[in-house]
Short mmCIF file of C-alpha atoms in Angstrom, two decimals:
data_model
loop_
_atom_site.label_atom_id
_atom_site.label_comp_id
_atom_site.label_asym_id
_atom_site.label_seq_id
_atom_site.Cartn_x
_atom_site.Cartn_y
_atom_site.Cartn_z
CA MET A 1 -3.00 26.08 10.63
CA LYS A 2 -4.71 23.56 8.40
CA ARG A 3 -5.76 20.22 9.25
CA ASP A 4 -4.29 18.65 6.27
CA GLU A 5 -0.95 20.20 7.00
CA ILE A 6 -0.83 18.83 10.41
CA ILE A 7 -1.77 15.29 8.95
CA THR A 8 1.05 15.62 6.37
CA ALA A 9 3.69 16.49 9.06
CA ALA A 10 2.46 13.81 11.34
CA MET A 11 2.61 11.18 8.55
CA HIS A 12 6.29 12.14 7.91
CA LEU A 13 7.11 11.66 11.62
CA PHE A 14 5.21 8.54 12.18
CA ALA A 15 6.87 7.30 9.01
CA GLU A 16 10.30 8.15 10.48
CA HIS A 17 10.02 7.59 14.25
CA GLY A 18 6.89 5.32 14.34
CA TYR A 19 3.80 5.78 16.63
CA GLU A 20 5.61 5.44 20.00
CA GLY A 21 8.67 7.45 18.86
CA THR A 22 6.59 10.52 17.76
CA THR A 23 5.12 13.05 20.23
CA LEU A 24 2.45 15.57 19.66
CA ASN A 25 5.22 18.02 20.83
CA ASP A 26 7.13 16.75 17.70
CA ILE A 27 4.18 17.25 15.60
CA ALA A 28 3.32 20.75 16.92
CA LYS A 29 6.90 21.79 16.45
CA LYS A 30 7.18 20.52 12.84
CA VAL A 31 4.03 22.78 11.90
CA GLU A 32 5.12 25.62 13.93
CA ILE A 33 2.18 25.61 16.50
CA LYS A 34 1.76 25.11 20.17
CA LYS A 35 0.82 21.62 21.21
CA PRO A 36 -2.71 22.62 22.55
CA SER A 37 -3.53 23.98 19.23
CA LEU A 38 -3.37 20.34 17.76
CA TYR A 39 -6.47 19.65 20.06
CA ALA A 40 -8.62 22.06 18.13
CA HIS A 41 -8.26 19.39 15.23
CA PHE A 42 -7.74 15.95 16.90
CA VAL A 43 -8.87 14.40 20.31
CA ASN A 44 -5.54 12.98 21.11
CA LYS A 45 -2.36 11.43 19.33
CA GLU A 46 -4.16 8.16 18.59
CA ASP A 47 -6.96 10.11 16.87
CA LEU A 48 -4.53 12.08 14.83
CA PHE A 49 -2.69 8.86 13.84
CA LEU A 50 -5.93 7.22 12.79
CA GLN A 51 -6.66 10.17 10.64
CA VAL A 52 -3.19 9.93 9.16
CA PHE A 53 -3.83 6.25 8.44
CA GLN A 54 -7.27 7.05 6.82
CA SER A 55 -5.74 9.65 4.70
CA VAL A 56 -3.05 7.25 3.33
CA LEU A 57 -5.59 4.65 2.98
CA GLY A 58 -7.92 7.09 1.04
CA GLU A 59 -5.03 7.90 -1.41
CA HIS A 60 -4.60 4.12 -1.72
CA VAL A 61 -7.98 3.61 -2.83
CA LEU A 62 -7.98 6.45 -5.38
CA GLN A 63 -4.82 5.04 -6.64
CA THR A 64 -6.11 1.40 -6.81
CA GLU A 65 -9.29 2.51 -8.82
CA LYS A 66 -7.03 4.56 -11.17
CA VAL A 67 -5.01 1.41 -11.96
CA LEU A 68 -8.04 -0.81 -12.38
CA ALA A 69 -9.50 1.66 -14.74
CA GLN A 70 -6.53 1.25 -17.14
CA LEU A 71 -6.85 -2.54 -17.48
CA PRO A 72 -9.81 -3.26 -19.84
CA ASN A 73 -7.94 -3.58 -23.23
CA LEU A 74 -5.15 -5.55 -21.87
CA SER A 75 -4.70 -9.38 -21.89
CA ILE A 76 -5.44 -11.29 -18.56
CA GLN A 77 -1.47 -11.70 -18.08
CA ASP A 78 -0.73 -8.17 -18.85
CA GLN A 79 -3.62 -6.96 -16.52
CA LEU A 80 -2.05 -8.96 -13.59
CA PHE A 81 1.34 -7.70 -14.33
CA HIS A 82 0.12 -3.93 -14.57
CA ILE A 83 -1.77 -4.08 -11.44
CA LEU A 84 1.62 -5.58 -9.80
CA GLU A 85 3.84 -3.03 -11.33
CA GLN A 86 1.72 0.07 -10.71
CA VAL A 87 0.78 -0.81 -7.20
CA CYS A 88 4.37 -1.43 -6.16
CA THR A 89 5.88 1.57 -7.76
CA TYR A 90 3.17 4.28 -7.11
CA TYR A 91 4.20 5.33 -3.55
CA HIS A 92 8.06 5.11 -4.20
CA ARG A 93 7.45 7.59 -7.29
CA THR A 94 5.08 9.89 -5.58
CA ASN A 95 5.83 9.96 -1.96
CA PRO A 96 8.19 7.49 -0.41
CA SER A 97 6.95 8.45 3.13
CA LYS A 98 3.72 7.24 2.56
CA ILE A 99 5.00 3.93 1.67
CA THR A 100 7.35 3.89 4.64
CA PHE A 101 4.19 4.89 6.93
CA LEU A 102 2.31 1.96 5.61
CA LYS A 103 5.06 -0.52 6.05
CA ARG A 104 5.83 0.59 9.37
CA ILE A 105 2.43 0.45 10.65
CA MET A 106 1.55 -2.66 8.94
CA LEU A 107 4.73 -4.56 10.16
CA PHE A 108 4.97 -2.81 13.67
CA PRO A 109 1.56 -1.41 14.38
CA PRO A 110 0.78 0.25 17.72
CA PRO A 111 -0.29 -2.69 19.80
CA SER A 112 -3.58 -0.73 21.16
CA MET A 113 -4.58 -0.15 17.53
CA GLN A 114 -3.41 -3.35 15.69
CA GLY A 115 -6.71 -4.81 15.23
CA GLN A 116 -8.40 -1.81 14.03
CA LEU A 117 -5.64 -0.95 11.53
CA ARG A 118 -5.45 -4.39 10.04
CA VAL A 119 -9.41 -4.59 9.76
CA SER A 120 -9.33 -1.05 7.91
CA PHE A 121 -6.43 -2.15 5.64
CA LEU A 122 -8.13 -5.34 4.63
CA ALA A 123 -11.44 -3.85 3.85
CA ILE A 124 -9.67 -1.34 1.53
CA GLU A 125 -7.71 -4.32 -0.03
CA GLN A 126 -10.89 -5.83 -0.77
CA LYS A 127 -11.63 -4.03 -4.11
CA LEU A 128 -8.49 -5.22 -5.37
CA THR A 129 -9.03 -8.64 -4.31
CA MET A 130 -12.42 -8.86 -6.05
CA LYS A 131 -10.65 -7.55 -9.28
CA LEU A 132 -7.94 -10.26 -8.91
CA GLU A 133 -10.59 -12.92 -8.23
CA THR A 134 -12.32 -12.02 -11.52
CA LEU A 135 -9.12 -12.00 -13.52
CA PHE A 136 -7.98 -15.22 -12.15
CA GLN A 137 -11.37 -16.89 -12.89
CA THR A 138 -11.48 -15.44 -16.36
CA GLY A 139 -8.00 -16.74 -16.93
CA ILE A 140 -9.02 -20.08 -15.85
CA ASP A 141 -12.23 -20.14 -17.96
CA GLN A 142 -10.31 -19.03 -20.95
CA GLY A 143 -7.71 -21.75 -20.46
CA LEU A 144 -4.85 -19.23 -19.77
CA ILE A 145 -4.37 -20.13 -16.07
CA ARG A 146 -4.13 -23.54 -14.57
CA LYS A 147 -7.16 -24.71 -12.77
CA LEU A 148 -6.01 -23.91 -9.09
CA PRO A 149 -7.99 -22.60 -6.23
CA ILE A 150 -8.63 -18.80 -6.50
CA THR A 151 -7.60 -18.40 -2.81
CA SER A 152 -4.12 -20.00 -3.69
CA LEU A 153 -3.63 -17.75 -6.62
CA LEU A 154 -4.52 -14.82 -4.50
CA ALA A 155 -2.19 -15.87 -1.85
CA GLY A 156 0.70 -16.29 -4.52
CA TYR A 157 -0.16 -13.03 -6.06
CA TYR A 158 -0.21 -10.97 -2.60
CA CYS A 159 3.08 -12.59 -1.59
CA LEU A 160 4.66 -11.65 -4.80
CA LEU A 161 3.27 -8.18 -4.30
CA ASP A 162 4.46 -7.80 -0.72
CA GLY A 163 7.91 -9.18 -1.60
CA LEU A 164 8.27 -6.65 -4.59
CA PHE A 165 7.07 -3.76 -2.30
CA LEU A 166 9.86 -4.56 -0.03
CA GLN A 167 12.45 -4.92 -2.79
CA ILE A 168 11.58 -1.24 -3.84
CA PHE A 169 12.02 -0.18 -0.24
CA TYR A 170 15.33 -2.07 0.42
CA TYR A 171 17.07 -1.85 -3.03
CA GLY A 172 15.47 1.03 -5.08
CA GLN A 173 13.42 1.57 -8.23
CA GLU A 174 16.23 0.51 -10.62
CA HIS A 175 16.89 -2.97 -8.91
CA PHE A 176 13.04 -3.32 -8.66
CA GLU A 177 12.75 -2.70 -12.49
CA GLN A 178 15.53 -5.41 -13.11
CA ARG A 179 13.84 -7.93 -10.99
CA LEU A 180 10.25 -7.52 -11.88
CA PRO A 181 10.09 -9.01 -15.17
CA GLU A 182 12.23 -12.25 -13.98
CA VAL A 183 9.95 -12.76 -10.97
CA TRP A 184 6.88 -12.05 -13.10
CA SER A 185 7.86 -14.58 -15.58
CA LEU A 186 8.51 -17.27 -12.90
CA PHE A 187 5.16 -16.55 -11.25
CA TRP A 188 3.27 -16.79 -14.57
CA GLN A 189 5.10 -19.90 -15.58
CA GLY A 190 3.82 -21.49 -12.28
CA ILE A 191 0.14 -20.45 -12.76
CA GLY A 192 -0.14 -20.20 -16.59
CA LYS A 193 -1.00 -23.12 -19.10
#
């Protein structure tokens, strides 16, 4: 049994049932091994859960880097829109279980790991934050964005991103695609000159 197969199976179960609702027996059964065999790869359930989390975050980092690499030839407004659209739709298109896993653990983390999970997520998000800060500052310098505090622009953007993220989850891709241009237009009108 490969470690990656266990992590994938565990991710699906944690996404569906949460940390508390998933047992090591459930995971072993899903990958068709005996529970003691899991201990050859993981110390305990918490260790396995954290490995799943790190795996999903690692993919998130790669996807963020890919999105950021596509930006150089776009206007500031289009770069901000592209990031928003791509970050929101990536998981929904490729693996809905991963987005369900991330949402579940960020909204309802296991209490014993809440702080650790939040610190890890914020550290990963920092690369995107640095790019957004640069885009907002460049937009202000070029007279495209109102002179507002960068922290306020980031807060608004992340609230928009998180809200759209939930739109996909609740209403699906088609509804998201209809709403995205409307919501983006309102956001841009609020920050643009």
